CSV table of C-alpha atoms and ligand atoms in Angstrom, one decimal:
chain,number,residue,atom,x,y,z
S,1,MET,CA,64.4,14.7,25.9
S,2,GLU,CA,65.6,17.7,23.9
S,3,HIS,CA,65.0,18.5,20.3
S,4,THR,CA,66.5,21.4,18.5
S,5,ALA,CA,64.6,22.7,15.5
S,6,THR,CA,66.7,23.8,12.6
S,7,THR,CA,67.4,27.5,13.2
S,8,GLY,CA,67.9,30.4,10.9
S,9,GLU,CA,65.0,29.4,8.7
S,10,LYS,CA,61.9,31.5,8.0
S,11,PRO,CA,58.7,30.2,9.7
S,12,MET,CA,56.2,29.1,7.1
S,13,ARG,CA,53.6,31.7,6.2
S,14,GLN,CA,50.2,30.7,7.5
S,15,PRO,CA,48.0,29.3,4.7
S,16,ASP,CA,45.5,31.6,3.1
S,17,ALA,CA,42.1,30.2,4.2
S,18,ASP,CA,40.4,31.4,1.0
S,19,ARG,CA,42.8,29.6,-1.3
S,20,PRO,CA,42.5,25.8,-1.9
S,21,ARG,CA,45.7,23.9,-1.0
S,22,THR,CA,47.7,22.4,-3.7
S,23,LEU,CA,49.0,18.9,-3.0
S,24,ARG,CA,51.6,18.1,-5.6
S,25,ARG,CA,54.1,16.2,-3.5
S,26,ALA,CA,53.8,14.4,-0.2
S,27,VAL,CA,56.2,12.7,2.2
S,28,VAL,CA,54.5,9.8,4.1
S,29,THR,CA,56.6,8.4,7.0
S,30,GLY,CA,55.5,4.9,7.9
S,31,GLY,CA,54.1,4.6,4.3
S,32,ALA,CA,55.0,0.8,4.1
S,33,GLY,CA,52.6,0.1,7.0
S,34,PHE,CA,48.9,-0.8,7.0
S,35,VAL,CA,47.4,2.7,7.0
S,36,GLY,CA,50.4,4.4,5.4
S,37,SER,CA,50.3,2.2,2.3
S,38,HIS,CA,46.7,2.9,1.7
S,39,LEU,CA,47.4,6.6,2.1
S,40,CYS,CA,50.2,6.4,-0.5
S,41,ASP,CA,47.8,4.6,-2.9
S,42,ARG,CA,45.2,7.3,-2.4
S,43,LEU,CA,47.6,10.2,-2.8
S,44,ARG,CA,48.9,8.7,-6.0
S,45,ALA,CA,45.4,8.1,-7.3
S,46,GLU,CA,44.7,11.8,-6.7
S,47,GLY,CA,47.8,12.8,-8.7
S,48,ALA,CA,50.3,13.7,-5.9
S,49,GLU,CA,53.9,12.5,-6.1
S,50,VAL,CA,54.7,10.4,-3.0
S,51,VAL,CA,57.9,9.8,-1.2
S,52,CYS,CA,57.5,7.1,1.4
S,53,VAL,CA,60.1,7.0,4.3
S,54,ASP,CA,60.0,3.8,6.2
S,55,ASN,CA,62.5,1.5,8.0
S,56,LEU,CA,60.2,-1.6,7.5
S,57,LEU,CA,60.2,-2.3,11.3
S,58,THR,CA,56.5,-3.3,11.2
S,59,GLY,CA,55.7,-2.5,7.6
S,60,SER,CA,56.5,-4.4,4.4
S,61,THR,CA,57.3,-3.7,0.7
S,62,ASP,CA,54.5,-6.2,0.0
S,63,ASN,CA,52.0,-3.4,0.9
S,64,LEU,CA,53.6,-1.2,-1.8
S,65,ARG,CA,53.5,-3.8,-4.6
S,66,GLY,CA,51.0,-1.8,-6.5
S,67,LEU,CA,53.3,1.2,-6.6
S,68,ALA,CA,56.5,-0.6,-7.5
S,69,ASP,CA,56.7,0.5,-11.1
S,70,ASP,CA,55.0,3.9,-10.5
S,71,PRO,CA,57.4,6.8,-11.4
S,72,GLY,CA,55.5,9.1,-9.1
S,73,PHE,CA,56.3,7.0,-6.1
S,74,THR,CA,59.6,6.6,-4.3
S,75,LEU,CA,60.4,4.4,-1.2
S,76,GLU,CA,63.3,5.6,1.0
S,77,VAL,CA,64.2,2.9,3.5
S,78,ARG,CA,65.4,4.8,6.5
S,79,ASP,CA,64.8,5.4,10.1
S,80,VAL,CA,63.0,8.7,10.8
S,81,CYS,CA,64.7,8.8,14.2
S,82,GLU,CA,67.8,10.0,12.4
S,83,PRO,CA,67.6,13.5,10.8
S,84,PHE,CA,66.6,13.1,7.2
S,85,ASP,CA,66.0,15.3,4.1
S,86,VAL,CA,64.0,14.8,1.0
S,87,ALA,CA,65.1,16.5,-2.2
S,88,GLY,CA,62.7,18.9,-4.0
S,89,PRO,CA,59.5,20.6,-2.9
S,90,VAL,CA,57.1,19.1,-0.4
S,91,ASP,CA,53.6,20.3,0.3
S,92,LEU,CA,52.6,17.7,2.9
S,93,VAL,CA,54.5,15.6,5.5
S,94,ALA,CA,52.2,12.9,6.9
S,95,HIS,CA,53.9,11.4,9.9
S,96,LEU,CA,52.7,7.9,10.5
S,97,ALA,CA,55.9,6.1,11.4
S,98,SER,CA,55.5,4.2,14.6
S,99,PRO,CA,54.7,0.7,15.8
S,100,ALA,CA,50.9,0.7,16.4
S,101,SER,CA,49.7,-2.7,17.6
S,102,PRO,CA,50.0,-3.4,21.3
S,103,LEU,CA,52.1,-6.5,20.5
S,104,ASP,CA,54.5,-4.5,18.3
S,105,TYR,CA,55.0,-1.7,20.8
S,106,ALA,CA,55.5,-4.2,23.6
S,107,ARG,CA,58.2,-5.8,21.5
S,108,HIS,CA,59.7,-2.4,20.5
S,109,PRO,CA,59.3,0.0,23.5
S,110,LEU,CA,62.4,2.1,22.8
S,111,GLU,CA,61.8,2.3,19.1
S,112,THR,CA,58.2,3.4,19.8
S,113,LEU,CA,59.3,6.2,22.2
S,114,ARG,CA,62.0,7.3,19.7
S,115,ALA,CA,59.6,7.3,16.7
S,116,GLY,CA,57.2,9.5,18.7
S,117,SER,CA,59.9,11.8,20.0
S,118,HIS,CA,63.0,12.0,17.7
S,119,GLY,CA,61.0,10.8,14.7
S,120,THR,CA,58.3,13.4,15.1
S,121,ALA,CA,61.0,16.1,15.6
S,122,ASN,CA,62.7,15.1,12.4
S,123,ALA,CA,59.5,15.0,10.4
S,124,LEU,CA,58.5,18.4,11.8
S,125,ASP,CA,61.9,19.8,10.9
S,126,LEU,CA,61.4,18.6,7.3
S,127,ALA,CA,58.0,20.3,7.2
S,128,HIS,CA,59.5,23.5,8.6
S,129,ARG,CA,62.3,23.5,6.0
S,130,LYS,CA,59.9,22.8,3.1
S,131,GLY,CA,57.1,25.1,4.3
S,132,ALA,CA,54.8,22.0,4.1
S,133,ARG,CA,51.7,21.2,6.1
S,134,PHE,CA,52.5,18.6,8.8
S,135,LEU,CA,50.0,15.9,9.7
S,136,LEU,CA,50.6,13.9,12.9
S,137,ALA,CA,48.8,10.5,13.1
S,138,SER,CA,48.1,10.5,16.8
S,139,THR,CA,45.8,8.0,18.5
S,140,SER,CA,42.7,7.4,20.7
S,141,GLU,CA,45.3,5.9,23.1
S,142,VAL,CA,46.1,9.5,24.2
S,143,TYR,CA,42.7,9.1,26.1
S,144,GLY,CA,44.1,6.0,27.9
S,145,ASP,CA,41.4,4.0,29.7
S,146,PRO,CA,38.9,6.8,29.3
S,147,LEU,CA,36.7,8.0,32.2
S,148,VAL,CA,34.6,10.1,29.7
S,149,HIS,CA,32.5,8.3,27.1
S,150,PRO,CA,32.4,8.8,24.2
S,151,GLN,CA,35.7,10.7,23.9
S,152,PRO,CA,35.7,14.3,22.7
S,153,GLU,CA,39.0,16.0,21.8
S,154,SER,CA,38.6,18.2,25.0
S,155,TYR,CA,39.1,15.1,27.2
S,156,TRP,CA,42.6,15.0,28.6
S,157,GLY,CA,42.7,11.3,29.1
S,158,ASN,CA,43.5,8.7,31.8
S,159,VAL,CA,46.9,7.3,30.9
S,160,ASN,CA,49.2,5.2,33.1
S,161,PRO,CA,52.7,6.7,32.5
S,162,VAL,CA,54.6,3.6,33.5
S,163,GLY,CA,52.2,0.8,32.4
S,164,PRO,CA,52.6,-1.7,29.6
S,165,ARG,CA,51.1,0.7,27.0
S,166,SER,CA,52.9,3.8,28.2
S,167,GLN,CA,55.6,3.7,25.6
S,168,TYR,CA,53.0,4.2,22.9
S,169,ASP,CA,50.5,6.4,24.7
S,170,GLU,CA,53.2,8.8,26.1
S,171,ALA,CA,55.1,8.9,22.9
S,172,LYS,CA,52.0,10.1,21.1
S,173,ARG,CA,51.1,12.6,23.8
S,174,TYR,CA,54.7,14.0,23.6
S,175,ALA,CA,54.4,14.0,19.8
S,176,GLU,CA,51.2,16.1,20.1
S,177,ALA,CA,52.9,18.5,22.5
S,178,LEU,CA,55.9,18.8,20.2
S,179,THR,CA,53.7,19.4,17.2
S,180,THR,CA,51.8,22.1,19.1
S,181,ALA,CA,55.1,23.8,20.1
S,182,TYR,CA,56.4,23.8,16.5
S,183,ARG,CA,53.1,25.4,15.4
S,184,SER,CA,53.2,28.1,18.1
S,185,THR,CA,56.9,28.9,18.1
S,186,LEU,CA,58.0,28.3,14.5
S,187,GLY,CA,54.7,28.8,12.6
S,188,VAL,CA,54.7,25.3,11.1
S,189,ASP,CA,51.3,24.6,9.6
S,190,THR,CA,50.3,21.5,11.6
S,191,VAL,CA,47.3,19.3,12.1
S,192,ILE,CA,46.9,16.6,14.8
S,193,VAL,CA,44.5,13.8,14.0
S,194,ARG,CA,43.6,11.1,16.6
S,195,LEU,CA,42.9,7.9,14.8
S,196,PHE,CA,40.6,5.3,16.5
S,197,ASN,CA,40.9,1.6,15.7
S,198,THR,CA,41.2,1.2,12.0
S,199,TYR,CA,41.0,-2.2,10.2
S,200,GLY,CA,41.1,-3.5,6.7
S,201,PRO,CA,43.3,-5.3,4.1
S,202,ARG,CA,47.1,-5.2,4.7
S,203,MET,CA,46.9,-5.6,8.5
S,204,ARG,CA,49.7,-7.9,9.3
S,205,ARG,CA,48.6,-11.5,10.1
S,206,GLY,CA,50.5,-11.8,13.3
S,207,ASP,CA,50.3,-8.2,14.6
S,208,GLY,CA,48.1,-9.3,17.5
S,209,ARG,CA,45.3,-6.8,16.9
S,210,ALA,CA,41.7,-8.1,17.3
S,211,VAL,CA,40.6,-8.0,13.7
S,212,PRO,CA,43.6,-9.9,12.1
S,213,ALA,CA,43.7,-12.3,15.0
S,214,PHE,CA,40.0,-13.2,14.9
S,215,VAL,CA,39.9,-13.4,11.0
S,216,THR,CA,42.9,-15.7,10.8
S,217,GLN,CA,41.7,-17.9,13.7
S,218,ALA,CA,38.2,-18.2,12.2
S,219,LEU,CA,39.5,-19.0,8.8
S,220,ALA,CA,41.7,-21.7,10.3
S,221,GLY,CA,38.9,-23.1,12.5
S,222,GLU,CA,40.9,-22.3,15.7
S,223,PRO,CA,39.5,-20.8,18.9
S,224,LEU,CA,38.9,-17.1,18.9
S,225,THR,CA,41.2,-15.5,21.6
S,226,VAL,CA,38.7,-13.1,23.2
S,227,ALA,CA,40.4,-11.2,26.1
S,228,GLY,CA,38.6,-11.2,29.4
S,229,ASP,CA,34.8,-11.6,29.0
S,230,GLY,CA,34.8,-9.6,25.8
S,231,SER,CA,32.6,-6.9,27.2
S,232,GLN,CA,35.2,-4.2,26.5
S,233,THR,CA,34.3,-2.1,23.5
S,234,ARG,CA,36.0,-0.6,20.4
S,235,SER,CA,34.7,1.5,17.5
S,236,LEU,CA,36.1,0.2,14.2
S,237,CYS,CA,36.8,2.4,11.2
S,238,TYR,CA,37.4,0.9,7.7
S,239,VAL,CA,40.8,2.0,6.4
S,240,ASP,CA,39.4,3.8,3.3
S,241,ASP,CA,37.3,6.0,5.6
S,242,THR,CA,40.4,6.7,7.8
S,243,VAL,CA,42.4,7.6,4.7
S,244,ALA,CA,39.6,9.9,3.5
S,245,GLY,CA,39.8,11.6,6.9
S,246,LEU,CA,43.6,12.0,6.7
S,247,LEU,CA,43.2,13.7,3.3
S,248,ALA,CA,40.4,15.9,4.6
S,249,ALA,CA,42.6,17.0,7.5
S,250,ALA,CA,45.6,17.6,5.2
S,251,ALA,CA,43.4,19.8,2.9
S,252,ALA,CA,41.8,21.8,5.7
S,253,ASP,CA,43.2,24.6,7.8
S,254,HIS,CA,42.2,23.2,11.1
S,255,PRO,CA,45.1,22.5,13.6
S,256,GLY,CA,43.2,19.8,15.5
S,257,PRO,CA,43.4,17.7,17.5
S,258,VAL,CA,40.5,16.1,15.7
S,259,ASN,CA,39.2,12.6,16.2
S,260,LEU,CA,38.9,10.3,13.2
S,261,GLY,CA,36.9,7.1,13.8
S,262,ASN,CA,33.7,5.3,13.4
S,263,PRO,CA,31.3,6.0,16.3
S,264,VAL,CA,29.6,2.5,15.9
S,265,GLU,CA,30.7,0.8,19.1
S,266,LEU,CA,31.0,-3.0,19.4
S,267,SER,CA,31.9,-5.3,22.3
S,268,ILE,CA,34.9,-7.5,21.5
S,269,LEU,CA,32.8,-10.6,21.9
S,270,ASP,CA,30.3,-9.3,19.4
S,271,LEU,CA,33.2,-8.5,17.0
S,272,ALA,CA,34.6,-12.0,17.4
S,273,ARG,CA,31.1,-13.5,16.6
S,274,ARG,CA,30.5,-11.3,13.6
S,275,ILE,CA,33.8,-12.2,12.1
S,276,ARG,CA,33.2,-15.9,12.8
S,277,ASP,CA,29.8,-15.6,11.0
S,278,LEU,CA,31.3,-13.8,8.1
S,279,CYS,CA,34.0,-16.5,7.7
S,280,GLY,CA,31.3,-19.3,8.0
S,281,SER,CA,33.5,-20.8,10.7
S,282,GLY,CA,32.7,-23.1,13.5
S,283,SER,CA,35.5,-21.8,15.7
S,284,PRO,CA,34.7,-21.8,19.4
S,285,VAL,CA,35.4,-18.7,21.5
S,286,GLY,CA,38.4,-19.3,23.8
S,287,PHE,CA,38.6,-16.8,26.5
S,288,VAL,CA,42.1,-15.6,27.4
S,289,PRO,CA,43.4,-13.2,30.1
S,290,ARG,CA,42.7,-9.5,29.6
S,291,PRO,CA,46.0,-7.5,29.1
S,292,VAL,CA,46.9,-5.0,31.9
S,293,ASP,CA,45.5,-1.5,31.2
S,294,ASP,CA,43.4,-2.6,28.3
S,295,PRO,CA,41.0,0.2,27.8
S,296,GLY,CA,37.4,-0.8,28.8
S,297,LEU,CA,35.4,1.5,26.5
S,298,ARG,CA,36.3,3.4,23.3
S,299,ARG,CA,34.1,5.5,21.0
S,300,PRO,CA,35.0,8.7,19.2
S,301,ASP,CA,32.9,11.9,19.4
S,302,ILE,CA,33.3,13.0,15.8
S,303,ALA,CA,31.3,16.2,15.9
S,304,LEU,CA,34.5,18.2,15.2
S,305,ALA,CA,35.5,16.1,12.2
S,306,ARG,CA,32.0,16.5,10.8
S,307,ALA,CA,32.0,20.3,11.3
S,308,ALA,CA,35.6,21.2,10.5
S,309,LEU,CA,36.5,18.6,7.9
S,310,GLY,CA,33.1,17.7,6.5
S,311,TRP,CA,34.2,14.1,7.1
S,312,GLN,CA,32.4,11.1,8.5
S,313,PRO,CA,32.9,7.3,7.9
S,314,VAL,CA,30.6,5.8,5.2
S,315,VAL,CA,31.6,2.1,5.2
S,316,ASP,CA,29.3,-0.1,7.2
S,317,VAL,CA,31.1,-2.3,9.7
S,318,ASP,CA,29.8,-5.7,8.4
S,319,LYS,CA,30.7,-4.6,4.8
S,320,GLY,CA,34.2,-3.6,5.8
S,321,LEU,CA,34.7,-6.8,7.8
S,322,ALA,CA,33.5,-8.8,4.8
S,323,MET,CA,36.1,-7.1,2.5
S,324,THR,CA,38.8,-7.7,5.2
S,325,VAL,CA,37.9,-11.4,5.5
S,326,GLU,CA,37.9,-11.8,1.7
S,327,TRP,CA,41.4,-10.2,1.6
S,328,PHE,CA,42.8,-12.4,4.3
S,329,ALA,CA,41.3,-15.5,2.7
S,330,ARG,CA,43.0,-14.7,-0.6
S,331,LEU,CA,46.3,-14.0,1.2
S,332,LEU,CA,46.2,-17.3,3.1
S,333,ALA,CA,45.3,-19.2,0.0
S,334,GLU,CA,48.3,-17.7,-1.8
S,335,HIS,CA,50.6,-18.7,1.1
S,336,ALA,CA,49.2,-22.2,1.1
S,337,ALA,CA,49.8,-22.5,-2.6
S,338,GLY,CA,53.5,-21.7,-1.9
S,339,PRO,CA,55.9,-19.5,-4.0
S,340,ARG,CA,55.0,-19.1,-7.7
S,341,ALA,CA,57.3,-20.8,-10.2
Q,1,NAD,P1,51.9,-0.2,11.0
Q,1,NAD,O1,52.8,-0.8,12.0
Q,1,NAD,O2,51.3,-1.1,10.0
Q,1,NAD,O3,52.7,0.9,10.2
Q,1,NAD,C1,53.7,1.7,10.8
Q,1,NAD,C2,54.8,1.9,9.8
Q,1,NAD,O4,55.8,2.8,10.4
Q,1,NAD,C3,55.5,0.6,9.4
Q,1,NAD,O5,55.6,0.5,8.0
Q,1,NAD,C4,56.9,0.7,10.1
Q,1,NAD,O6,57.9,0.0,9.4
Q,1,NAD,C5,57.1,2.2,10.1
Q,1,NAD,N1,58.0,2.7,11.1
Q,1,NAD,C6,58.0,2.4,12.5
Q,1,NAD,N2,59.1,3.0,13.1
Q,1,NAD,C7,59.7,3.7,12.1
Q,1,NAD,C8,60.9,4.5,12.1
Q,1,NAD,N3,61.6,4.8,13.2
Q,1,NAD,N4,61.3,5.0,10.9
Q,1,NAD,C9,60.7,4.8,9.7
Q,1,NAD,N5,59.5,4.0,9.7
Q,1,NAD,C10,59.1,3.5,10.9
Q,1,NAD,O7,50.8,0.6,11.8
Q,1,NAD,P2,49.5,1.3,11.3
Q,1,NAD,O8,48.4,0.6,11.9
Q,1,NAD,O9,49.5,1.5,9.8
Q,1,NAD,O10,49.6,2.7,12.0
Q,1,NAD,C11,50.1,3.8,11.3
Q,1,NAD,C12,50.1,5.1,12.2
Q,1,NAD,O11,48.7,5.4,12.5
Q,1,NAD,C13,50.9,5.0,13.5
Q,1,NAD,O12,51.5,6.2,13.7
Q,1,NAD,C14,49.8,4.7,14.5
Q,1,NAD,O13,50.2,5.1,15.8
Q,1,NAD,C15,48.6,5.5,13.9
Q,1,NAD,N6,47.3,4.9,14.4
Q,1,NAD,C16,46.9,3.7,13.8
Q,1,NAD,C17,45.7,3.1,14.3
Q,1,NAD,C18,45.2,1.9,13.7
Q,1,NAD,O14,44.1,1.4,14.2
Q,1,NAD,N7,45.8,1.3,12.7
Q,1,NAD,C19,45.0,3.8,15.4
Q,1,NAD,C20,45.5,4.9,15.9
Q,1,NAD,C21,46.7,5.5,15.4
Q,2,UDP,N1,41.7,-8.5,21.8
Q,2,UDP,C1,41.2,-9.8,22.0
Q,2,UDP,N2,41.8,-10.8,21.4
Q,2,UDP,C2,42.9,-10.7,20.6
Q,2,UDP,C3,43.4,-9.4,20.3
Q,2,UDP,C4,42.8,-8.3,21.0
Q,2,UDP,O1,40.2,-10.0,22.7
Q,2,UDP,O2,43.4,-11.7,20.0
Q,2,UDP,C5,41.1,-7.4,22.5
Q,2,UDP,C6,42.0,-6.5,23.2
Q,2,UDP,O3,42.3,-7.0,24.5
Q,2,UDP,C7,41.3,-5.2,23.2
Q,2,UDP,C8,40.5,-5.2,21.9
Q,2,UDP,O4,40.5,-6.6,21.5
Q,2,UDP,O5,40.3,-5.2,24.3
Q,2,UDP,C9,41.2,-4.4,20.8
Q,2,UDP,O6,42.5,-4.8,20.7
Q,2,UDP,P1,43.5,-4.3,19.6
Q,2,UDP,O7,44.9,-4.8,19.9
Q,2,UDP,O8,42.9,-4.7,18.2
Q,2,UDP,O9,43.5,-2.7,19.6
Q,2,UDP,P2,43.7,-1.7,20.8
Q,2,UDP,O10,43.8,-2.4,22.1
Q,2,UDP,O11,44.9,-1.0,20.5
Q,2,UDP,O12,42.5,-0.9,20.8
């Protein structure tokens, strides 16, 4: 794949480490999605104007309802895989546009590869033209099914390049390489963050990820679809913590890659049972086949995030899960009540 950066433009001056960054205007690609919409909310709450660029492939304008009448917020419905521009000054380009749940990227393999390659190049070109900081939302999936545990940023990973998760993992690995090359050759001010599993309100009901699946199943009294024997682990970070980490990375000078995640590690069976208890549900556990290449263990080493960004998660997992259950219960009740007159 080839990407040509816009030529004839001056590389951005490297930021002055002694001067605080000003964040007046941000572009958020993928801002109508789960994490992106929370990032848009938080940027607006901190006074930055926000332009969200999203093609609504896996996101929804429902996630942006709170910003609908906000004059400091604009939604541009477009595909970042096509070159795009945004009028006016931009201080930050946060590139989150990509399917992210295993079910979504299995449904959209080519779109996922394009979002990581062409989409990342177009977002980087925008940051280059505007002299903006560029933040790449990469993923713990770059570590694949890890052979080192917990995972530090120095680990190169164990990825199957032709397996059922490859479209996502390799797209993000390419996006990291592209971001690194724009930094080294064009002087774009970049930071790569590797997000570990994030959960919270606005996850899509049917997106297939463990938290929305278990919460909706438990609330409906249906069996909880635990894959394999449920002994595989994940480390779950509440979305407010993840967004605080994104803002800390945007404000810092560090290029990353830096892990953002909660080091509290749970087995998937434990997660299912905790969610069932929080829902007060009698759902049985119904074991289902484990997906091919499903990572066995995952836990971030966040020493770098603590030292370089002064960031660490603060939301306790049971508290975060309780807030998520409450949100889903309200959503399902609204749906059951039908459209308002
Ligand atoms: P999401 O699916 O809810 O949001 C992704 C958004 O990107 C959606 O609104 C979608 O419509 C948009 N999008 C996809 N392709 C696009 C394109 N070509 N042009 C414009 N918009 C496009 O997913 P999420 O969980 O909010 O994840 C957001 C980002 O964070 C992704 O880049 C993902 O890889 C990364 N990430 C998320 C997690 C997590 O646990 N949620 C973990 C690791 C990394
Ligand atoms: N999982 C599960 N039941 C489900 C959905 C997911 O047991 O209904 C498992 C999945 O196999 C994986 C873990 O939960 O081991 C986390 O899956 P998720 O899709 O949430 O995130 P990812 O695999 O991207 O970490």
